[in-house]
Amino acid sequence: MSVTPKYSTKQRAQDRARILQILLTNKAVATGILGRLPQPDAHTPEQDISEIATLVARLPAADLADVLEALPTEERHALWRLIKDDQRGKILIEASETVWDDLIEGMSDKALLNIIRPLDIDDQIYLAQYLPRDLMGRLLATMPQEQRARVRQVLRYEKHSVGAIMDFEVITVRADVTLAVVQRFLRLRGKVPQNTDKVFVTTRDKTLLGELGLTTILLHAPQTLVMSVMDDNPTCFAPEDNDEVAARTFERDDLVSAAVIDSSGKLIGRLTIDEIVDVVYEETDNDLRRMGGLSAEEDVFAPVSKAVKARWAWLAINLCTAFIASRVIGLFEHTISQLVALASLMPIVAGIGGNTGNQTITMIVRALALQHIQPGNFSFLVLRELGVALFNGIIWGGVMGCVTWLLYDDLALGGVMTLAMVLNLLVASLMGVLIPMIMMRLGKDPAVGSSVLITAITDTGGFFIFLGLATIFLL
Amino acid sequence: MSVTPKYSTKQRAQDRARILQILLTNKAVATGILGRLPQPDAHTPEQDISEIATLVARLPAADLADVLEALPTEERHALWRLIKDDQRGKILIEASETVWDDLIEGMSDKALLNIIRPLDIDDQIYLAQYLPRDLMGRLLATMPQEQRARVRQVLRYEKHSVGAIMDFEVITVRADVTLAVVQRFLRLRGKVPQNTDKVFVTTRDKTLLGELGLTTILLHAPQTLVMSVMDDNPTCFAPEDNDEVAARTFERDDLVSAAVIDSSGKLIGRLTIDEIVDVVYEETDNDLRRMGGLSAEEDVFAPVSKAVKARWAWLAINLCTAFIASRVIGLFEHTISQLVALASLMPIVAGIGGNTGNQTITMIVRALALQHIQPGNFSFLVLRELGVALFNGIIWGGVMGCVTWLLYDDLALGGVMTLAMVLNLLVASLMGVLIPMIMMRLGKDPAVGSSVLITAITDTGGFFIFLGLATIFLL
């Protein structure tokens, strides 16, 4: 006899893949589910639809959320149609915000309230933050007074703060009772919130005194007093703390949950590792997307129209910067007409600068996110990057200078090539450090569009430096 | 009375910043610690050194690891010198691999063994994987037989597999005992490994039967039998499983720990959330670095020589691709000499393609990492991206075509501009989808250098398309 997982991770992965396969290989399945086929005839893929329905009934909410995220809009709607109301709320919680619009769209307010109301208060609050204003009002109206106050409080916290992701459901015990009393209290309570690895020790007015790990309860004699074994120096957060900084602290201290206290030391909620893992995924994903000029909310499976909308701004910015670079070259059209080889060579200077600039900026953006950059080591970084650029510029610029000399049999042209590469690499690395640092100082996200910006600078700079030097030395 | 954290997160952050500040503003401090000052004179910053020593003695290992990561090599050595042997082992565990070389360098084998030996077996195994071969042999020689077998086993698992990051220390109980017996057993044991949220129920030969959460133990009556309340359908992993896939499952199922079983169902270890959080940070960070052509191991504070070494390969690749693009332009030097405006306009076509290609590839790389792309939805993605490119090409290509027409008073040139932009955007988006998919098929990491590659293709392609069309239609 051994453990026979009734529903293994592997089986779940297969079931997820199977739903995708059915929906994506036969367009008629989605159309059939949505009832848009002209008439139910022999071609209605009834068998496929009922297979999907079976899989949907079996898969946990988190898996269904994943499948929904991996579908185009039409198929997403179709699958959503097959999901029962009591699953839908949990799925909304698990799914990323990018797909909410698609799922909520077309549902009546009443239906939406019906799927939200059975959720935990913490999940309701989480969803409420993203609901349309009027719908939120109606959701609030269905809540008891105390819950309503909590929702209002959460809505006051900014996005990306600890307050916006904390849970309100906490278990508290008193310091002057024994562990036996605590255990009896827990047993009476019957269940604990997910990711409970500790209970909080507070006074009657909710002032936090310490934390009591479940393992501590289990490992000590029942007659032990809480105050004698509690951790009275726990890691706490304030609701205003930044969520990414909190995530780092969770990682540093290997936390599963932590108390959130207000400025007077009163316990107002707790932060749990599952929210933190989401923050970590989001943080790094967003950096990646933002640097490339993708909006953080872009849904991979959005239809063409939405994808166009999500990206047009960056494209327009890019077009403007490319146009500026083009005009810089335009200034030197006379030079180019004299020596057309310059036109062939100038993209090398620009390209190598773009590469170095992007390497530098990627490193700095991540180091900033990791809080590794302090005012103290900033000048070291600038000098280090300039040193690397100078070295690479002389070596690789020298190589390209020689190649140019041999190719065009023009020593002066080779010299201009080398000099231009050295200078553009210096510009690229200096800007690669400065741009994210300045954005940070201005209170902007250093990742946003940094890649687009650095490429613009190294292109324009590269053309200007190379063609400028050529005009001075070669004409 | 309220909780008075003796050493708050904020205070720790201040202490970390203070060490950095002292070491980075006065070069003499590091030199002084390393004993390299010509002679201890009045200028030796004794006071600063003793302040750092005080802070070092107070800060936990995880914080010191962070500080070490944020220092240049010389200062890093100096700080390491001030850290006591009994802290050093823990710091190595917490620090990222990028700084190990710096820290281990200069330590004798004996000193290194001295700091590793007091660690937990799981930590020793973790470090052993990265030690030089001969040193590992000596470390193994100091271990009891059973531990040595374990280390050998772990070393067989590949990097980025569950086996390489699992813990061996697990608590097991039998299915036919009561919860009271379990609790007595735990109390006798006296302590549990970090991140223990459950114990594992096994047979005498270690076959996994189920899991018993600590909360289950606390919430049920002591006379309850383990088998009647255990979870007999737990999420398990195999040691060969990929660690990033395991991280996704942890996120999906909100796990804190999970069993690792071999193919015969025997429990061989467990995976914990702290390792998973590290995997998540690494996974996304690495994608970001790899796309830009940075090696995953690059240390932000490495000296110039190391940074040059870490980046030269990508720079060389970039130089080659830029050279190819330059030669493509070279083919059309005759065309350019006839119409020098082409030289000014061609970077617009190339640049806009690069931007779109990078947006697409970033999205696909992340969607692949999230396992959102299946054979079924692949063709949807290609068509979607081509649709977006066609739309953007016609709109923005049209705009640029008009601008070109007005600027150079040449309708045909404007037409070539529009057509070239449409075509290059189509190439960019097609390649943006295909490159990562093909790399994935070939078993390569789709992120590695994808940004460099797509830029090379859109540059070369853009120049070729634009200048080729110009040669056909304008000469």
XYZ file of N, CA, C and O in Angstrom, chain B residues 360-362 364-365 368 430-442 444-447 450 454:
100
model
N 7.274 41.567 -28.604
C 6.702 40.247 -28.838
C 7.489 39.157 -28.123
O 6.918 38.307 -27.438
N 8.818 39.232 -28.242
C 9.635 38.153 -27.691
C 9.569 38.151 -26.168
O 9.545 37.091 -25.532
N 9.504 39.333 -25.561
C 9.387 39.413 -24.104
C 8.110 38.718 -23.653
O 8.099 37.935 -22.698
N 6.350 36.424 -25.230
C 6.356 34.984 -25.483
C 7.256 34.257 -24.482
O 6.882 33.197 -23.959
N 8.414 34.844 -24.192
C 9.321 34.211 -23.228
C 8.626 34.044 -21.879
O 8.692 32.983 -21.257
N 5.862 31.415 -22.058
C 6.453 30.074 -22.026
C 6.828 29.699 -20.602
O 6.565 28.588 -20.148
N 6.767 37.879 -36.458
C 6.868 36.446 -36.737
C 8.076 35.858 -36.017
O 7.990 34.847 -35.332
N 9.204 36.527 -36.134
C 10.425 36.040 -35.495
C 10.311 36.117 -33.972
O 10.835 35.267 -33.263
N 9.632 37.144 -33.485
C 9.441 37.293 -32.048
C 8.700 36.112 -31.442
O 8.915 35.747 -30.289
N 7.819 35.506 -32.213
C 7.129 34.303 -31.735
C 7.969 33.060 -32.007
O 8.115 32.194 -31.143
N 8.542 32.995 -33.212
C 9.224 31.758 -33.611
C 10.526 31.498 -32.848
O 10.786 30.369 -32.452
N 11.337 32.548 -32.658
C 12.650 32.322 -32.023
C 12.525 31.622 -30.668
O 13.107 30.559 -30.472
N 11.743 32.164 -29.722
C 11.669 31.456 -28.437
C 11.033 30.075 -28.550
O 11.431 29.149 -27.839
N 10.051 29.929 -29.461
C 9.420 28.610 -29.606
C 10.421 27.583 -30.125
O 10.458 26.443 -29.666
N 11.250 28.002 -31.090
C 12.225 27.073 -31.659
C 13.300 26.719 -30.627
O 13.654 25.560 -30.458
N 13.768 27.744 -29.906
C 14.762 27.488 -28.862
C 14.199 26.481 -27.861
O 14.905 25.566 -27.417
N 12.940 26.644 -27.495
C 12.275 25.738 -26.557
C 12.290 24.321 -27.118
O 12.628 23.372 -26.405
N 11.897 24.171 -28.386
C 11.888 22.863 -29.042
C 13.263 22.200 -29.028
O 13.381 20.996 -28.862
N 14.286 23.036 -29.225
C 15.648 22.509 -29.267
C 16.182 22.239 -27.867
O 17.327 21.870 -27.691
N 16.651 24.491 -25.611
C 17.450 25.607 -25.107
C 16.546 26.518 -24.258
O 15.327 26.497 -24.385
N 17.185 27.344 -23.442
C 16.440 28.343 -22.686
C 15.997 29.444 -23.650
O 16.830 30.105 -24.262
N 14.662 29.654 -23.795
C 14.206 30.621 -24.790
C 14.615 32.057 -24.471
O 14.552 32.919 -25.347
N 15.018 32.331 -23.236
C 15.358 33.708 -22.894
C 16.768 34.083 -23.346
O 17.035 35.239 -23.648
N 17.777 36.243 -26.512
C 16.713 36.404 -27.498
C 16.600 37.853 -27.957
O 16.298 38.124 -29.116
N 16.846 38.981 -31.849
C 15.740 39.619 -32.565
C 16.177 40.980 -33.105
O 15.799 41.369 -34.213
